[in-house]
Coordinates of C-alpha atoms in Angstrom, one line a residue:
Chain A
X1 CA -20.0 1.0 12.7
X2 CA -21.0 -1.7 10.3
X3 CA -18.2 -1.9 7.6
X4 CA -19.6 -0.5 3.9
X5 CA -18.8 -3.5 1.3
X6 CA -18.0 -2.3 -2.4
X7 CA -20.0 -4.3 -5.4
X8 CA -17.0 -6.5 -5.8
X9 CA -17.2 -7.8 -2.2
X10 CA -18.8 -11.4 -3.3
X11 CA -16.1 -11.5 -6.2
X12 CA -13.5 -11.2 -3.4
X13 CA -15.0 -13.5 -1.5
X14 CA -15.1 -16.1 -4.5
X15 CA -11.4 -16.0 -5.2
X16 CA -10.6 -16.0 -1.2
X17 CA -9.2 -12.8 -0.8
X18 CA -8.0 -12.3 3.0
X19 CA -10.0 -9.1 4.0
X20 CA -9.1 -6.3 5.9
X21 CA -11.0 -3.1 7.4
X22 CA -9.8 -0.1 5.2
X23 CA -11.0 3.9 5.1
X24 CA -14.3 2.1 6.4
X25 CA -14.7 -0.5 4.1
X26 CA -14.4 -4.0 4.0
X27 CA -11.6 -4.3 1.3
X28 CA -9.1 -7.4 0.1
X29 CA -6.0 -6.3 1.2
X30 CA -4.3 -9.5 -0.4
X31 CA -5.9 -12.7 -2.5
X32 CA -4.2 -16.7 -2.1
X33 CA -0.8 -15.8 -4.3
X34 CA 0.1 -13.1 -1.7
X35 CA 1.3 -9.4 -2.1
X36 CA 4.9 -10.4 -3.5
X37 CA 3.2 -12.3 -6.5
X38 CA 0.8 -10.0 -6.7
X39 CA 3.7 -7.3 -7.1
X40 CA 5.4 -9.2 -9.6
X41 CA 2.3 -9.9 -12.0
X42 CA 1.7 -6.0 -11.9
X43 CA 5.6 -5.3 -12.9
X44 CA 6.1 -8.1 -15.3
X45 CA 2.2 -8.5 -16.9
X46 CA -0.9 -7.4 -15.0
X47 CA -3.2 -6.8 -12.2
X48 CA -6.4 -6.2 -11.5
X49 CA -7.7 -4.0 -8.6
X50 CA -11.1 -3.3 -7.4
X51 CA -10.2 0.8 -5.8
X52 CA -14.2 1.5 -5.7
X53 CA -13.7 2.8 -2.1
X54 CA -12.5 5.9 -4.0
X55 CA -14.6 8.6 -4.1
X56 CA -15.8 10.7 -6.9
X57 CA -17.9 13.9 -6.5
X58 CA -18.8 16.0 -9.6
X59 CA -18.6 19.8 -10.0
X60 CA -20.9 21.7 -12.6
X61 CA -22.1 25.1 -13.4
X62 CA -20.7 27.9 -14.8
X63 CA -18.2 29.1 -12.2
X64 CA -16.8 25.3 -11.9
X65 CA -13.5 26.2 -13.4
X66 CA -13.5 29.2 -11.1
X67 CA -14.3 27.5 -8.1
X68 CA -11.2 24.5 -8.8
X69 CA -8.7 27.4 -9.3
X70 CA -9.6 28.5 -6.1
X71 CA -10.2 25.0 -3.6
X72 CA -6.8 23.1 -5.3
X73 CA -3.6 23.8 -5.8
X74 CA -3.1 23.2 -9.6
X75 CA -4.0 25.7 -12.5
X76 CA -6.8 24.0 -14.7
X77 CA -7.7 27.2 -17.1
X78 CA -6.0 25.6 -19.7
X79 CA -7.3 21.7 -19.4
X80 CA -8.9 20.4 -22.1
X81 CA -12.3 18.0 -21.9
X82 CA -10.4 14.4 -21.8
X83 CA -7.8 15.5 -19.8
X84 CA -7.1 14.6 -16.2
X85 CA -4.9 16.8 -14.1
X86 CA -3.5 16.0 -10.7
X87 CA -4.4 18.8 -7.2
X88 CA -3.9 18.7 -4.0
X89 CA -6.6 20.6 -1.2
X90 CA -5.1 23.0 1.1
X91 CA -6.1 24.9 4.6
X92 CA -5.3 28.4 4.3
X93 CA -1.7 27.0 6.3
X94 CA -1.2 25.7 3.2
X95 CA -1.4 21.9 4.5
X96 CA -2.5 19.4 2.6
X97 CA -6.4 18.3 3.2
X98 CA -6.0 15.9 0.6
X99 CA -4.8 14.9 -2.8
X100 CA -6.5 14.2 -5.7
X101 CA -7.2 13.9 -10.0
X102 CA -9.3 16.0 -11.5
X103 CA -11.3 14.6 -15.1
X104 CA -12.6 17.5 -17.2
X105 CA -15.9 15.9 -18.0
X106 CA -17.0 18.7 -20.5
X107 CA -16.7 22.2 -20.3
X108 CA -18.1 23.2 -17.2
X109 CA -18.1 19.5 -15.7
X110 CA -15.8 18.2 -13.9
X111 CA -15.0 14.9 -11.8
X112 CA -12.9 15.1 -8.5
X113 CA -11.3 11.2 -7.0
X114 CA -10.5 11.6 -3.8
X115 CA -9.0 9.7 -1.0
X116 CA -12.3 7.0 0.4
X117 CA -10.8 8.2 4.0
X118 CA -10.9 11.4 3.4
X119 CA -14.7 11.0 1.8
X120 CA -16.8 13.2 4.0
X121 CA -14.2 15.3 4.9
X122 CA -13.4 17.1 2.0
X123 CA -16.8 17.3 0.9
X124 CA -17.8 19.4 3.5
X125 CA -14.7 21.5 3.1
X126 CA -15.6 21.8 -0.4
X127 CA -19.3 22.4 0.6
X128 CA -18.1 25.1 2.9
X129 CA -16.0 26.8 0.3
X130 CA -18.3 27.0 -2.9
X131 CA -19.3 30.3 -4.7
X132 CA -21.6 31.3 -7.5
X133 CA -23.3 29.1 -10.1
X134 CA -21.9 25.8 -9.0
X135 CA -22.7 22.3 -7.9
X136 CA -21.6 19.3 -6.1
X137 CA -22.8 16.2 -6.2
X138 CA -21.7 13.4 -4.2
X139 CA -21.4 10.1 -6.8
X140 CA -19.1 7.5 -4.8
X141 CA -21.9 5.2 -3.6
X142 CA -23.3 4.7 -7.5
X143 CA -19.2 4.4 -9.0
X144 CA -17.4 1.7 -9.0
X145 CA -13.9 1.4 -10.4
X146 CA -11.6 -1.2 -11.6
X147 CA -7.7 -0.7 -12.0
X148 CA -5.9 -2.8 -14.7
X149 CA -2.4 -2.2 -14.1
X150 CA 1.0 -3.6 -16.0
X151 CA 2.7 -3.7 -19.4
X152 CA 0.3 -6.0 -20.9
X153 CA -2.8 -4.1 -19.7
X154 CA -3.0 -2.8 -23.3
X155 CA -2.9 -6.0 -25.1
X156 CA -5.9 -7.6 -22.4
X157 CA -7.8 -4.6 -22.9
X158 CA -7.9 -4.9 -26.8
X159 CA -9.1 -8.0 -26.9
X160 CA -12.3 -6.7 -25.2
X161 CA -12.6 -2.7 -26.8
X162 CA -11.1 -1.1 -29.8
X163 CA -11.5 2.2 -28.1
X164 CA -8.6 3.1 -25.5
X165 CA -7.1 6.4 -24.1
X166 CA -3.3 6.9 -26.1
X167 CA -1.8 9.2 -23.6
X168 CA -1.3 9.1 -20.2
X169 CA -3.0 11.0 -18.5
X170 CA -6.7 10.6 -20.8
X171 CA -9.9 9.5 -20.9
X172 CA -12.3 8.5 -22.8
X173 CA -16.0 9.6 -20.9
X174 CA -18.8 7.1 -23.4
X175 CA -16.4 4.2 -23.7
X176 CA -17.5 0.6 -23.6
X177 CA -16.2 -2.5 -22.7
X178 CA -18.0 -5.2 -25.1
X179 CA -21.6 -4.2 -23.8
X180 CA -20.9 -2.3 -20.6
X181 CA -20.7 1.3 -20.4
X182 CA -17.8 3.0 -18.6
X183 CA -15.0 5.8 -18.6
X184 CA -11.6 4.3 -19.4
X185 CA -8.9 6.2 -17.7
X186 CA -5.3 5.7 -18.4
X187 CA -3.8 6.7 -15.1
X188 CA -2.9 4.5 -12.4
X189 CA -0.9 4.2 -8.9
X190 CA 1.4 1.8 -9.5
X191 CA 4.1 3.2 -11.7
X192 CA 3.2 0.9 -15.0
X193 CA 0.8 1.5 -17.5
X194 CA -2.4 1.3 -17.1
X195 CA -6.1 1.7 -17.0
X196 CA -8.7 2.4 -14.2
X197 CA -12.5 2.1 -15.3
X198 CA -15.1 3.9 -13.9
X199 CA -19.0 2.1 -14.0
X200 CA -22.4 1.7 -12.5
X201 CA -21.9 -0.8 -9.3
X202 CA -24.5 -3.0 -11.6
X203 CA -21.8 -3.7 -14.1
X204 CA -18.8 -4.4 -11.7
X205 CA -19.1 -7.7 -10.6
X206 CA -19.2 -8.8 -15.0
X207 CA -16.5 -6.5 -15.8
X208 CA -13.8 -7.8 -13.0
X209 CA -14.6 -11.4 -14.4
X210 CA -14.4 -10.5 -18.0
X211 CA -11.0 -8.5 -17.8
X212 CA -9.7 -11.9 -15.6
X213 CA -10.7 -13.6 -18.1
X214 CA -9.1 -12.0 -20.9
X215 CA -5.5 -11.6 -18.7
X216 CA -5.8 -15.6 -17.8
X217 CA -3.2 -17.0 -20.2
X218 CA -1.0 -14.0 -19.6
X219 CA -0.4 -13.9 -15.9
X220 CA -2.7 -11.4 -14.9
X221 CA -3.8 -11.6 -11.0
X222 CA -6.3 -10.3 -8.5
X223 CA -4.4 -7.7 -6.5
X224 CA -5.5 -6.0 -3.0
X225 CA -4.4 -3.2 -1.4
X226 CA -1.4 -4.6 -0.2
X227 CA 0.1 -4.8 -3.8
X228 CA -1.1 -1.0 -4.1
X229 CA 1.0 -0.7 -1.1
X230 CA 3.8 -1.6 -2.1
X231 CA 3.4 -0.7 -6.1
X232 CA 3.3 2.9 -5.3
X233 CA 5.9 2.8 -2.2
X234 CA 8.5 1.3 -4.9
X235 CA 7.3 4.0 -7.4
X236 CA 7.5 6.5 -4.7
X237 CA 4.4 7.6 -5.1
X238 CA 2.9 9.7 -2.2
X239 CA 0.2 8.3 -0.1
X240 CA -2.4 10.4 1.9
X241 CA -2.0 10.4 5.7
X242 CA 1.8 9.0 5.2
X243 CA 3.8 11.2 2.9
X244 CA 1.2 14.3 3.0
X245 CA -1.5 15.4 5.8
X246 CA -2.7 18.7 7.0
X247 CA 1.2 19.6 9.1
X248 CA 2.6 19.4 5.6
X249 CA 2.9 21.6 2.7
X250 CA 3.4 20.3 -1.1
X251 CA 6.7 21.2 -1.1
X252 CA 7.7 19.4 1.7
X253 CA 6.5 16.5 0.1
X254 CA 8.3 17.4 -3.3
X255 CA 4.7 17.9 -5.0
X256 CA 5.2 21.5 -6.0
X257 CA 4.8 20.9 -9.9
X258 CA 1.4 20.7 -9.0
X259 CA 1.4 24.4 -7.2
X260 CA 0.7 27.1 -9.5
X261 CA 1.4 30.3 -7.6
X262 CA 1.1 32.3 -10.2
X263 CA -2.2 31.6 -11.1
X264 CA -5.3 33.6 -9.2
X265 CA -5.3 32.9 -5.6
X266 CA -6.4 29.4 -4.3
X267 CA -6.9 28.4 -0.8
X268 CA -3.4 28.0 1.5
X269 CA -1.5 30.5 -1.2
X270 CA -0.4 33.1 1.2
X271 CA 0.9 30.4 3.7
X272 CA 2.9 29.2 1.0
X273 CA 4.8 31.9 -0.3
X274 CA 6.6 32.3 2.6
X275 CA 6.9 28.5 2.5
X276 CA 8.9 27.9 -0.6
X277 CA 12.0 26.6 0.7
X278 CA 11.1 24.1 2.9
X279 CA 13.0 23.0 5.9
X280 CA 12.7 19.5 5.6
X281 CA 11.8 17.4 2.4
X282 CA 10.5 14.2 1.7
X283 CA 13.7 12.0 0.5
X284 CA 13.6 8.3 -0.5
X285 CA 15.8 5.9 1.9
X286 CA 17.7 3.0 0.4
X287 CA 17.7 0.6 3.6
X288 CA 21.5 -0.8 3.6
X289 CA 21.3 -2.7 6.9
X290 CA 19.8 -5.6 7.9
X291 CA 16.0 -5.3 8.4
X292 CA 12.6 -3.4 7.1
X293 CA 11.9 0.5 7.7
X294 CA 8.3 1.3 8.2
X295 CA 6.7 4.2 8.9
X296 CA 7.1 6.7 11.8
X297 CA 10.8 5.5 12.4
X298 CA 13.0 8.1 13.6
X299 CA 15.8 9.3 11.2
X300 CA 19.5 10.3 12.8
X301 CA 22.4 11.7 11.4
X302 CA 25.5 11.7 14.0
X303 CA 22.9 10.7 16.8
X304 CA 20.7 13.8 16.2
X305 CA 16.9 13.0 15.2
X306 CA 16.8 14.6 11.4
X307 CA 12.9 13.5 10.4
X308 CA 10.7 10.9 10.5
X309 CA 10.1 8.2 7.7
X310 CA 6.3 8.2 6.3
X311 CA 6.0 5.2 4.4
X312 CA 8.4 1.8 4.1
X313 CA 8.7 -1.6 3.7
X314 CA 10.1 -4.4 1.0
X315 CA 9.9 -3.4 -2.4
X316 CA 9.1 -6.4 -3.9
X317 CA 10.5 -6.0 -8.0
X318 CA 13.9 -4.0 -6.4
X319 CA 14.5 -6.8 -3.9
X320 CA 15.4 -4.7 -1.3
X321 CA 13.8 -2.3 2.2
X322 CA 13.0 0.9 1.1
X323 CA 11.3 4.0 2.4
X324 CA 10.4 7.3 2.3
X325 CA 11.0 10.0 4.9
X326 CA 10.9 13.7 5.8
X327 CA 14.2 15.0 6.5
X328 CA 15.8 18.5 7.3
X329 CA 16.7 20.1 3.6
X330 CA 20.9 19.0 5.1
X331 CA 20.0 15.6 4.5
X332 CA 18.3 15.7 1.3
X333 CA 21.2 15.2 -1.0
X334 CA 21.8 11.4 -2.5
X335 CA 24.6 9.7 -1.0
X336 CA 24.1 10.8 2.8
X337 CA 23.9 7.8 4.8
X338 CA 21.5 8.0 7.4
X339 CA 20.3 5.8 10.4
X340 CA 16.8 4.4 11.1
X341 CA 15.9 3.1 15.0
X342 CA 13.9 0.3 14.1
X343 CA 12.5 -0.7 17.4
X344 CA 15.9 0.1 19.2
X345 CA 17.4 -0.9 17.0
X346 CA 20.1 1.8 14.7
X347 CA 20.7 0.6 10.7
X348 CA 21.9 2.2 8.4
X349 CA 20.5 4.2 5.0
X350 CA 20.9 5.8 2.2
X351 CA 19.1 8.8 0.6
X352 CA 18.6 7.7 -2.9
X353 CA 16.9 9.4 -5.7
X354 CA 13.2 9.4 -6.5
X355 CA 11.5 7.1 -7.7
X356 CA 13.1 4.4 -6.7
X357 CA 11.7 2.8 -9.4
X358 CA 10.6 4.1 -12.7
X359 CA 9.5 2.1 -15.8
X360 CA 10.1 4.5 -18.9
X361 CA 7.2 3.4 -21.2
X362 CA 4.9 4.3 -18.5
X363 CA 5.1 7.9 -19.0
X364 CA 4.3 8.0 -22.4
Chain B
X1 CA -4.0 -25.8 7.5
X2 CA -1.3 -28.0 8.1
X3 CA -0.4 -28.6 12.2
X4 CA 2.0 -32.1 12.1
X5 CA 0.8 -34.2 14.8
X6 CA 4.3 -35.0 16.2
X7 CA 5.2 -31.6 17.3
X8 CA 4.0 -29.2 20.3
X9 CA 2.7 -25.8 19.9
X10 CA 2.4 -22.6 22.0
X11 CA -0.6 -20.1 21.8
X12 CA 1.6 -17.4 20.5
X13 CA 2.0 -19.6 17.4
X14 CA 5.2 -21.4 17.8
X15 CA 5.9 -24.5 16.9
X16 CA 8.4 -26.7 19.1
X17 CA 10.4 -30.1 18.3
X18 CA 11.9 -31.8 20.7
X19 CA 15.5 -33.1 20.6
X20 CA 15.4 -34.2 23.7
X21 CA 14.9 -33.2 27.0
X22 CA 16.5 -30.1 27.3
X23 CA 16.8 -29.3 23.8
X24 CA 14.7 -27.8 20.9
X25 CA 13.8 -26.8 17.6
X26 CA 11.4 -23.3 17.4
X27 CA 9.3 -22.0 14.3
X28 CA 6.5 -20.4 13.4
X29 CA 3.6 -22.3 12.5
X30 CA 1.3 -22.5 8.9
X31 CA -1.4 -20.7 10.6
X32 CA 0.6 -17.7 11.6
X33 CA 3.4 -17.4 8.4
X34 CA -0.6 -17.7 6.2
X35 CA -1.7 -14.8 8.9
X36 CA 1.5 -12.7 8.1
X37 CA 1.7 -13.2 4.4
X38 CA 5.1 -13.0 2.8
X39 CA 7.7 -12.9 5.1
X40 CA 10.7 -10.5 4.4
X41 CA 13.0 -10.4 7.0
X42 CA 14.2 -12.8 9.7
X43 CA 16.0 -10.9 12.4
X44 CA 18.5 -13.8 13.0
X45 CA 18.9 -13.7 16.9
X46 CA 22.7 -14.9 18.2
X47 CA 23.8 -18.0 19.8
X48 CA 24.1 -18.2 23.5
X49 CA 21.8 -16.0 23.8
X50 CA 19.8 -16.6 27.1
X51 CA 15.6 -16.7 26.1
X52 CA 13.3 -16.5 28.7
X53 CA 9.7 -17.9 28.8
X54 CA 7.5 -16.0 27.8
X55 CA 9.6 -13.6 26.3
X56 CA 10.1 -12.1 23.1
X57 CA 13.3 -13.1 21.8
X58 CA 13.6 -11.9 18.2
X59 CA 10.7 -10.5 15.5
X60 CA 10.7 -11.1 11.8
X61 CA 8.9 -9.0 9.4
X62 CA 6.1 -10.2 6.5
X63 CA 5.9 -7.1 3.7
X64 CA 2.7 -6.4 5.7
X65 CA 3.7 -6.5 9.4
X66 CA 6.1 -7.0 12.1
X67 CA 5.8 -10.1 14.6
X68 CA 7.4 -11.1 17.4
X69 CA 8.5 -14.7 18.5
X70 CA 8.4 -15.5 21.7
X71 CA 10.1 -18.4 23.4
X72 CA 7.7 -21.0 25.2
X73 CA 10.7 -22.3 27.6
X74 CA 14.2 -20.4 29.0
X75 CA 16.7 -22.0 27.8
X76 CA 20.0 -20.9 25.7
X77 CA 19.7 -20.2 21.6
X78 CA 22.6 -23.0 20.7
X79 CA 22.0 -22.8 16.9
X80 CA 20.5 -20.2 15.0
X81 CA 19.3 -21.0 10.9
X82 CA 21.5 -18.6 8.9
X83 CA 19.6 -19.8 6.1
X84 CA 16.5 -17.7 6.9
X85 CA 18.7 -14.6 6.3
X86 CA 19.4 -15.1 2.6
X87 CA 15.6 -16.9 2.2
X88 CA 13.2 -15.5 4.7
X89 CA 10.7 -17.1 2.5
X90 CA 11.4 -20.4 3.5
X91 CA 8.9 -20.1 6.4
X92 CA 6.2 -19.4 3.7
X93 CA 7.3 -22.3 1.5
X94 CA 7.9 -24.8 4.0
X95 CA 7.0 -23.8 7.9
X96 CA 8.1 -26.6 9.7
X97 CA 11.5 -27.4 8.1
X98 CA 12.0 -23.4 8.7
X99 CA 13.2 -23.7 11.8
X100 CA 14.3 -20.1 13.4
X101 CA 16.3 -21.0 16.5
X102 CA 17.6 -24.3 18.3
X103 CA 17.1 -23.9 22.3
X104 CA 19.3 -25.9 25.0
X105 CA 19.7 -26.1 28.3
X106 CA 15.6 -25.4 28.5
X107 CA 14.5 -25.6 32.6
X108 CA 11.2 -24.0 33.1
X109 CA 8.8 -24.6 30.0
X110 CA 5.0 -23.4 29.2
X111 CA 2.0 -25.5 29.3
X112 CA 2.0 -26.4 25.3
X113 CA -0.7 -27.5 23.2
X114 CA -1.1 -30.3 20.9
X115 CA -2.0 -30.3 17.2
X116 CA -5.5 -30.8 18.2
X117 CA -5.7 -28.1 20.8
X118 CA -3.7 -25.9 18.6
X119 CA -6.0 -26.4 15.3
X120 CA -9.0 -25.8 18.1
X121 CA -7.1 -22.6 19.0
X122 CA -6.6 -21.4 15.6
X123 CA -10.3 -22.0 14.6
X124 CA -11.5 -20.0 17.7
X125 CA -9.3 -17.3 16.7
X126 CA -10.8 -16.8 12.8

């Protein structure tokens, strides 16, 4: 299958990114400073990511708030047009079909982002699952959106709009940037503040170059999915089809602030009661060997296997191997020292707390 | 890309300077540490180590991926670089200073390819 290209593909091309095959599109996974730099100018000032492989499908009608309450896990009765809220999509085991942010668009409008590889999927789960005066429409292919990530974000923003989200967790739906049109989101994956745009494709191409522009004497960078990588690894943020798939349940993945089971029943509710003390957890693994954890490493403890590890590698801004992991609840408590086989080979780690890295302004 | 003319190269993207005869420096060359991105993590192998042509003899890891280095003659490791374990990123900075291991005693030895052959190599490969 020919690989889709987003409307920033000739942009990526222009500043050399190195591209990569990703969730079916043809994506830069790193541009010429490389994903430690990249890392760096995200922690220290900011970076800019084109993440328009996402997808974004829109619910209307009536019984939209009905039919959210009932598809994802979290309660949205009570959100607010402006407001974003974060879900994740059950099976009726209560296994995660994927995770995802939900924008109240008005009052019986709403905006799902999901996962680009989980696309189809959970549109036709969706589809399957709809009831009453509802529905869905399928927007990805018209959207594009652009991440700017980092402490001074803010600052290279302001130069271009006086009209920006305060809290986290906003959004403004009719913004604009200078002349473009766009919703400005202050979310993000990487653990900083931040802001993701949402645009027509027409306007992407102008906007990347403008918000490059307006970052160029403060250190801002191009940044691929590499630097997501690792941004949200060091944040401990959980990644679809690593920390979370359809074998595990949100509380195994330590995501059950976004269950409400005391809300009306959702999909995967029943599986879960029963499911409320997990046996194994996700944990975060300090790596205090010598050497780099990855993903689907075998954990011991006193040569017995205890879980697997689900994401991992060097966290750039901490300076050191870190990963995640799910682990029997025994394990779970900071301090245990655990071992890794990296390719036959047994180092040591420790379970730390999560995140691994937080920056407090972030979560204002 | 840089491929110094003076050195020999095998088509798993080492990069091999004689001592002498029987004797060798091996790294990784500017094509493959570019390939791998930023590298990590240098798995320092030991001395007297036996290598084997062919052979894997140690990996090292770039934030993105794990590669393996193989060893273009058999031979004995005689000198590791300890430096590589407190600045893996020297290979980025500087590839062929960045030496990995030093190999004596070598007997049997791959076909290797000069710079030429090798830049030919690498251009067939992107």
């Amino acid at each position: 299958m020919e690989l889709l290209k987003t409307p920033l593909f000739q942009t990526h091309r222009a500043l050399n990114a190195k591209l990569v095959p990703f969730a079916g599109y043809e994506m830069p996974v790193q541009y010429e400073q490389g994903v430690i730099k990249e890392h760096m100018a995200v922690r220290t000032a900011a970076g800019l990511f084109d993440v328009s492989h996402m997808g974004e499908v829109l619910l209307k009608g009536s019984d939209a708030l009905r039919n959210l309450n009932y598809l994802l896990t979290n309660d949205f009765s009570d959100m607010a047009s402006g407001q974003i809220r974060y879900a994740m999509m059950c099976n009726e085991a209560g296994g995660i079909i994927d995770d995802l942010i939900v924008y109240k668009m008005g009052t019986e409008e709403y905006m799902l982002v999901i996962n680009a590889s989980n696309r189809h999927k959970d549109i036709e789960w969706i589809k399957a699952h709809l009831f009453g005066e509802v529905t869905l429409d399928d927007i990805s292919d018209q959207v594009a959106l652009i991440a700017l990530q980092g402490p001074l974000s803010e600052k290279m923003l302001c130069t271009l709009t006086d009209t920006l989200p305060e809290k986290n967790f906003t959004f403004l739906l009719k913004a604009h940037i200078q002349d473009i049109p766009c919703l400005i989101s202050r979310s993000g994956y990487t653990g900083e503040v931040g802001f993701e745009v949402y645009l027509e494709n027409q306007y992407a191409e102008k906007l990347f170059a403008r918000l490059l522009d307006a970052g160029k004497d403060d250190g801002i960078l191009p940044c691929g999915l590499g630097a997501r990588d690792t941004l949200r690894l060091e944040a401990s943020m959980p990644l679809y089809g690593h920390e979370m798939d359809e074998t595990i349940t949100p509380f195994e993945a330590g995501l059950g602030y976004a269950v409400k089971m005391d809300k009306e029943d959702f999909i995967g509710r029943t599986a879960l009661v029963s499911k409320a003390a997990p046996e194994r957890r996700r944990i975060g693994l300090k790596v205090v060997g010598r050497g780099i954890v990855r993903e689907d490493y075998e954990v011991f403890s006193g040569g017995e296997q205890v879980g697997i590890t689900t994401s991992g590698t060097h966290c750039p801004y901490l300076k050191g191997a870190y990963a995640m992991a799910l682990v029997d609840q025994s394990c779970t408590a900071p301090g245990t020292m655990l071992e890794v086989d990296v390719r036959g080979r047994l180092i040591e780690a420790e379970v730390v707390p999560l995140p691994f890295y937080k920056n407090k302004s972030a979560a204002k | 890309m840089n491929t110094p003319k003076e050195l020999k190269y095998s088509a798993s993207h080492e990069w091999i300077r004689y001592e002498d005869e029987t004797t060798a420096y091996v790294g990784i060359t500017d094509y493959a540490q570019s390939e791998l991105g930023d590298i990590v993590y240098v798995n320092i192998p030991y001395e007297g180590d036996a290598v084997k042509l062919g052979e894997s003899f140690t990996d090292l890891e770039s934030v993105k991926a794990v590669a393996e280095i193989y060893s273009p003659f058999t031979g004995e490791i005689v000198e590791v670089n300890e430096r590589l374990e407190t600045e893996p990123e020297a290979i980025n900075n500087s590839p062929y200073d960045a030496w990995i291991v030093k190999v004596g005693n070598i007997s049997e030895t791959e076909a290797l390819l000069s710079a030429d052959e090798y830049d030919a190599l690498c251009n067939a490969e992107d």
